[in-house]
CSV table of C-alpha atoms in Angstrom, one decimal:
chain,number,residue,atom,x,y,z
A,223,MET,CA,-19.9,27.6,-111.8
A,224,VAL,CA,-19.2,25.9,-108.5
A,225,CYS,CA,-18.9,22.1,-108.6
A,226,TRP,CA,-22.2,20.6,-107.3
A,227,LYS,CA,-20.3,18.1,-105.2
A,228,LYS,CA,-18.7,20.9,-103.2
A,229,LYS,CA,-22.1,22.3,-102.4
A,230,VAL,CA,-23.5,19.0,-101.4
A,231,HIS,CA,-20.5,18.4,-99.1
A,232,VAL,CA,-21.0,21.7,-97.4
A,233,THR,CA,-24.7,21.0,-97.1
A,234,PHE,CA,-24.0,17.8,-95.3
A,235,LEU,CA,-21.8,19.9,-92.9
A,236,TYR,CA,-24.7,22.3,-92.5
A,237,LEU,CA,-27.0,19.5,-91.5
A,238,GLN,CA,-24.5,18.3,-88.9
A,239,VAL,CA,-24.3,21.7,-87.4
A,240,LEU,CA,-28.1,22.0,-87.2
A,241,ARG,CA,-28.2,18.9,-85.0
A,242,LEU,CA,-26.1,20.8,-82.4
A,243,PHE,CA,-28.8,23.5,-82.1
A,244,SER,CA,-30.9,21.3,-79.9
A,245,ARG,CA,-28.1,21.1,-77.3
A,246,PHE,CA,-26.6,24.6,-77.5
A,247,ASP,CA,-28.4,27.9,-77.4
A,248,VAL,CA,-26.6,29.3,-80.5
A,249,ILE,CA,-29.8,30.7,-82.1
A,250,THR,CA,-33.4,30.9,-81.0
A,251,LYS,CA,-35.6,27.8,-81.2
A,252,ALA,CA,-37.8,29.4,-83.9
A,253,GLU,CA,-34.7,30.0,-86.1
A,254,THR,CA,-33.6,26.4,-85.5
A,255,LEU,CA,-36.9,24.9,-86.4
A,256,ARG,CA,-37.2,27.1,-89.5
A,257,ALA,CA,-33.7,26.1,-90.7
A,258,GLN,CA,-34.3,22.4,-90.1
A,259,LYS,CA,-37.7,22.5,-91.9
A,260,SER,CA,-36.0,24.2,-94.8
A,261,PHE,CA,-33.5,21.3,-95.1
A,262,TRP,CA,-35.9,18.4,-94.7
A,263,THR,CA,-38.4,19.9,-97.2
A,264,ASN,CA,-35.6,20.6,-99.7
A,265,ASN,CA,-33.3,17.6,-99.9
A,266,LEU,CA,-29.8,17.3,-101.2
A,267,ILE,CA,-30.9,16.4,-104.7
A,268,PHE,CA,-32.7,19.7,-104.9
A,269,VAL,CA,-29.6,21.5,-103.8
A,270,GLY,CA,-27.6,19.7,-106.5
A,271,LEU,CA,-30.1,20.5,-109.2
A,272,LYS,CA,-30.3,24.1,-108.2
A,273,THR,CA,-26.5,24.4,-108.5
A,274,LEU,CA,-26.8,23.0,-112.0
A,275,GLY,CA,-29.3,25.6,-112.8
A,276,MET,CA,-32.2,23.2,-113.3
A,277,VAL,CA,-34.5,24.6,-110.5
A,278,GLY,CA,-35.1,27.9,-108.8
A,279,GLU,CA,-33.8,29.3,-105.5
A,280,ALA,CA,-33.3,26.7,-102.8
A,281,GLU,CA,-34.4,27.3,-99.2
A,282,ILE,CA,-30.8,27.3,-98.0
A,283,ASP,CA,-30.2,30.4,-100.1
A,284,ARG,CA,-33.0,32.2,-98.3
A,285,LEU,CA,-31.4,31.9,-94.9
A,286,PRO,CA,-30.2,35.3,-93.6
A,287,ILE,CA,-26.5,35.9,-93.4
A,288,ASP,CA,-26.6,36.2,-89.6
A,289,LEU,CA,-28.0,32.6,-89.4
A,290,LEU,CA,-25.3,31.4,-91.8
A,291,ALA,CA,-22.6,33.1,-89.7
A,292,HIS,CA,-23.9,31.4,-86.5
A,293,ILE,CA,-23.6,28.0,-88.3
A,294,PHE,CA,-20.1,28.7,-89.7
A,295,VAL,CA,-18.8,29.7,-86.2
A,296,LEU,CA,-19.3,26.1,-85.2
A,297,ILE,CA,-17.1,24.8,-88.0
A,298,THR,CA,-13.5,24.4,-86.9
A,299,SER,CA,-12.1,23.0,-90.1
A,300,PHE,CA,-10.5,25.7,-92.2
A,301,THR,CA,-10.8,23.4,-95.3
A,302,ASP,CA,-14.6,23.3,-94.8
A,303,LEU,CA,-14.7,27.1,-94.3
A,304,ALA,CA,-12.8,27.6,-97.5
A,305,GLN,CA,-15.2,25.4,-99.4
A,306,ALA,CA,-18.2,27.1,-97.9
A,307,SER,CA,-16.7,30.5,-98.8
A,308,SER,CA,-16.4,29.5,-102.4
A,309,VAL,CA,-20.0,28.3,-102.8
A,310,CYS,CA,-21.4,31.8,-103.4
A,311,ARG,CA,-21.0,35.5,-102.4
A,312,LYS,CA,-23.6,35.2,-99.6
A,313,TRP,CA,-21.8,32.2,-98.1
A,314,LYS,CA,-18.5,34.0,-98.4
A,315,GLN,CA,-19.9,36.9,-96.5
A,316,GLY,CA,-21.3,34.5,-93.9
A,317,VAL,CA,-17.9,33.0,-93.4
A,318,LYS,CA,-16.3,36.4,-93.0
A,319,GLN,CA,-18.9,37.4,-90.4
A,320,SER,CA,-18.4,34.1,-88.5
A,321,LEU,CA,-14.7,34.9,-88.2
A,322,GLY,CA,-15.5,38.3,-86.9
A,323,ARG,CA,-17.5,36.6,-84.0
A,324,ARG,CA,-14.7,34.3,-82.9
A,325,GLU,CA,-12.9,35.0,-79.7
A,326,SER,CA,-10.4,32.1,-80.1
A,327,LEU,CA,-8.6,31.0,-83.2
A,328,SER,CA,-6.1,28.1,-83.4
A,329,PHE,CA,-4.0,27.1,-86.4
A,330,ALA,CA,-2.4,24.2,-84.5
A,331,GLY,CA,-2.5,21.1,-86.6
A,332,TRP,CA,-2.8,23.1,-89.9
A,333,LYS,CA,-0.2,23.9,-92.5
A,334,MET,CA,-0.4,27.7,-92.6
A,335,ASP,CA,1.6,30.4,-94.4
A,336,ASP,CA,1.9,34.1,-94.0
A,337,ASP,CA,-0.9,35.0,-96.4
A,338,SER,CA,-3.6,32.7,-95.2
A,339,THR,CA,-2.9,33.3,-91.5
A,340,ALA,CA,-2.8,37.1,-91.8
A,341,ARG,CA,-6.0,37.1,-93.9
A,342,LEU,CA,-8.0,35.0,-91.4
A,343,VAL,CA,-6.7,37.0,-88.4
A,344,ARG,CA,-7.6,40.3,-90.1
A,345,TYR,CA,-11.3,39.1,-90.4
A,346,ALA,CA,-11.4,38.0,-86.7
A,347,TYR,CA,-11.7,41.5,-85.2
A,348,CYS,CA,-13.2,40.2,-81.8
A,349,LEU,CA,-10.3,37.8,-81.3
A,350,LYS,CA,-8.8,37.4,-77.8
A,351,GLU,CA,-6.9,34.2,-78.1
A,352,LEU,CA,-4.5,33.4,-81.0
A,353,ASP,CA,-2.6,30.1,-81.4
A,354,ILE,CA,-0.2,29.8,-84.3
A,355,SER,CA,1.8,26.9,-82.8
A,356,ARG,CA,3.8,24.7,-85.2
A,357,SER,CA,2.0,21.6,-86.3
A,358,ARG,CA,3.3,18.2,-87.4
A,359,TRP,CA,2.7,19.4,-91.0
A,360,GLY,CA,5.1,22.3,-90.6
A,361,CYS,CA,4.5,26.0,-90.4
A,362,GLN,CA,5.6,28.6,-92.9
A,363,ILE,CA,5.1,31.6,-90.7
A,364,SER,CA,7.9,34.2,-90.9
A,365,ASP,CA,8.6,37.7,-89.6
A,366,SER,CA,6.7,39.0,-92.6
A,367,GLY,CA,3.6,37.1,-91.5
A,368,LEU,CA,3.9,38.4,-87.9
A,369,TYR,CA,4.2,41.9,-89.1
A,370,ARG,CA,1.0,41.5,-91.2
A,371,ILE,CA,-0.8,39.9,-88.3
A,372,SER,CA,0.3,42.8,-86.1
A,373,LEU,CA,-1.7,45.2,-88.3
A,374,ALA,CA,-5.0,43.4,-87.6
A,375,LYS,CA,-7.5,45.3,-85.4
A,376,CYS,CA,-7.8,42.5,-82.9
A,377,ILE,CA,-4.2,42.5,-81.8
A,378,SER,CA,-4.6,45.2,-79.2
A,379,ASN,CA,-7.3,43.1,-77.5
A,380,LEU,CA,-5.5,39.8,-77.5
A,381,THR,CA,-5.0,38.3,-74.0
A,382,SER,CA,-3.3,35.1,-75.2
A,383,ILE,CA,-0.8,34.3,-78.0
A,384,SER,CA,1.1,31.1,-78.7
A,385,LEU,CA,4.0,31.0,-81.2
A,386,TRP,CA,5.3,27.7,-79.9
A,387,GLY,CA,7.8,26.0,-82.1
A,388,ILE,CA,7.8,28.5,-85.0
A,389,THR,CA,11.4,28.4,-85.9
A,390,GLY,CA,11.1,30.8,-88.9
A,391,ILE,CA,10.6,33.9,-86.7
A,392,THR,CA,13.1,36.2,-85.2
A,393,ASP,CA,13.3,39.0,-82.6
A,394,LYS,CA,12.2,41.4,-85.4
A,395,GLY,CA,8.9,39.7,-86.1
A,396,VAL,CA,8.2,39.0,-82.4
A,397,GLY,CA,8.9,42.6,-81.5
A,398,GLN,CA,6.5,43.9,-84.2
A,399,LEU,CA,3.7,41.7,-83.0
A,400,ILE,CA,4.2,42.2,-79.3
A,401,SER,CA,4.5,46.0,-79.6
A,402,ARG,CA,0.7,46.2,-80.3
A,403,ALA,CA,-0.4,43.4,-77.9
A,404,ASN,CA,-0.7,45.7,-74.9
A,405,CYS,CA,-3.4,43.6,-73.2
A,406,LEU,CA,-1.5,40.3,-73.4
A,407,GLN,CA,-1.6,38.1,-70.3
A,408,HIS,CA,-0.4,34.7,-71.6
A,409,LEU,CA,2.5,34.2,-74.0
A,410,ASN,CA,3.9,30.9,-75.3
A,411,ILE,CA,7.1,31.5,-77.3
A,412,GLY,CA,8.9,28.3,-76.5
A,413,GLY,CA,10.8,26.3,-79.0
A,414,THR,CA,11.9,29.4,-81.0
A,415,PHE,CA,15.2,31.1,-81.5
A,416,ILE,CA,14.4,34.4,-79.8
A,417,THR,CA,17.0,36.3,-77.8
A,418,ASP,CA,16.9,38.9,-75.1
A,419,GLU,CA,15.7,41.4,-77.7
A,420,SER,CA,12.3,39.8,-77.6
A,421,LEU,CA,12.2,39.8,-73.8
A,422,TYR,CA,13.0,43.5,-73.8
A,423,ALA,CA,10.1,44.1,-76.3
A,424,ILE,CA,7.8,42.1,-74.1
A,425,ALA,CA,8.9,44.0,-71.0
A,426,ASP,CA,8.1,47.3,-72.7
A,427,SER,CA,4.8,46.4,-74.2
A,428,CYS,CA,3.1,43.8,-71.9
A,429,PRO,CA,2.5,45.2,-68.4
A,430,HIS,CA,-0.4,42.8,-67.8
A,431,LEU,CA,1.6,39.6,-68.6
A,432,LYS,CA,0.8,36.8,-66.1
A,433,THR,CA,2.4,33.7,-67.7
A,434,ILE,CA,5.2,33.1,-70.2
A,435,VAL,CA,6.6,29.9,-71.7
A,436,LEU,CA,10.3,30.1,-72.8
A,437,TRP,CA,10.7,26.4,-73.2
A,438,SER,CA,14.0,25.6,-74.8
A,439,CYS,CA,14.7,29.2,-75.8
A,440,ARG,CA,18.5,28.7,-75.5
A,441,HIS,CA,19.5,32.1,-76.6
A,442,VAL,CA,17.8,34.1,-73.8
A,443,THR,CA,20.1,35.1,-70.9
A,444,GLU,CA,20.0,36.2,-67.3
A,445,ASN,CA,20.0,39.9,-68.4
A,446,GLY,CA,16.8,39.5,-70.5
A,447,LEU,CA,15.0,37.6,-67.8
A,448,LEU,CA,15.8,40.1,-65.1
A,449,VAL,CA,14.5,43.0,-67.2
A,450,LEU,CA,11.3,40.9,-68.0
A,451,VAL,CA,10.5,40.1,-64.3
A,452,ASN,CA,11.4,43.7,-63.2
A,453,SER,CA,9.0,45.2,-65.7
A,454,CYS,CA,6.1,42.7,-65.7
A,455,ARG,CA,5.1,43.0,-62.1
A,456,LYS,CA,2.0,40.9,-62.6
A,457,LEU,CA,4.0,37.9,-63.8
A,458,GLU,CA,2.9,34.8,-61.9
A,459,SER,CA,4.6,31.9,-63.8
A,460,ILE,CA,7.6,31.4,-66.1
A,461,ASN,CA,8.7,28.2,-67.8
A,462,LEU,CA,12.4,28.0,-68.3
A,463,TRP,CA,12.9,24.4,-69.1
A,464,GLY,CA,15.7,23.8,-71.5
A,465,THR,CA,17.2,27.2,-71.2
A,466,ARG,CA,20.9,27.8,-70.4
A,467,VAL,CA,20.6,30.3,-67.6
A,468,PRO,CA,22.5,29.6,-64.4
A,469,VAL,CA,21.0,28.7,-61.1
A,470,ASP,CA,22.0,32.1,-59.7
A,471,CYS,CA,19.5,33.6,-62.1
A,472,PHE,CA,16.6,31.8,-60.5
A,473,ILE,CA,17.6,33.2,-57.1
A,474,ALA,CA,17.7,36.7,-58.6
A,475,LEU,CA,14.3,36.3,-60.2
A,476,LEU,CA,12.8,35.1,-56.9
A,477,THR,CA,14.4,38.0,-55.1
A,478,ILE,CA,12.6,40.4,-57.4
A,479,SER,CA,9.3,38.5,-57.3
A,480,PRO,CA,9.2,36.0,-54.4
A,481,ALA,CA,5.8,34.6,-55.5
A,482,LEU,CA,7.0,33.8,-59.0
A,483,LYS,CA,6.5,30.2,-60.0
A,484,ILE,CA,9.5,29.0,-62.0
A,485,LYS,CA,8.7,25.8,-64.1
A,486,PRO,CA,9.6,23.1,-64.1
A,487,ILE,CA,10.0,22.9,-60.3
A,488,GLY,CA,13.0,20.6,-60.8
A,489,LEU,CA,15.0,23.7,-61.8
A,490,LEU,CA,15.0,24.8,-58.1
A,491,LEU,CA,16.0,21.4,-56.6
A,492,ASN,CA,19.7,22.3,-56.6
A,493,VAL,CA,19.2,25.7,-55.0
A,494,ASP,CA,19.9,26.0,-51.3
A,495,ALA,CA,16.6,26.7,-49.6
A,496,SER,CA,18.4,29.2,-47.3
A,497,MET,CA,19.3,31.3,-50.4
A,498,LEU,CA,15.7,31.7,-51.5
A,499,PRO,CA,13.6,34.7,-50.3
A,500,VAL,CA,10.8,34.2,-47.9
A,501,VAL,CA,7.4,34.6,-49.5
């Protein structure tokens, strides 16, 4: 039996989300009023007693799964979602449906591992933006996790991926993930130990790429960058801060794509203006 304190905690969260309905058109006004009435006529004590088996079905349990999913979409805390999922089978299904409706998912600030990350991404089949950046708590994502994430249905529809600061991944994992992200437009892979092999994979699989962050990727070379810019003809911006590529490389990149923005702009201060191509 689920601890009654957990259900009361989630019910408080449910009430907080309902207050947002008056400001956001998440569901119809009729559904909002019906949900609010259910709560105010059935207080938290009733919910607690129901959990203990002392009363019949609570109004909260009569809400359709679609309405529960609408509410869970507004919850950003994975801890709260996990607690909601463990309340009952209906709530678990509602959490799954809410993940399926999300277009953006960020694990930044959370301590995630391969299993939990891959599982959540697998449920989010409408996902377009995925952020797995390293947090202050550390990140346990490895090549194995990237491979499992690459098997999710949503990967082929992703337009933005951030792997910033994940030091546990290598070219192998990045290549497996990127090989299926054919619609990718924005990629942040800064602060990792990738090499030119990852750049080659990106060049082969991401023809729509517009921006890429290679901040402090000290193992990428001029060869990989030239292949990347040559292949990704829609590339508009590239961040090379902290890399070890020579100044001549910047000139070569701008020769290939004169409109390319190389960040930070300070990287070009030592380049003779007469050597740069005319846009």
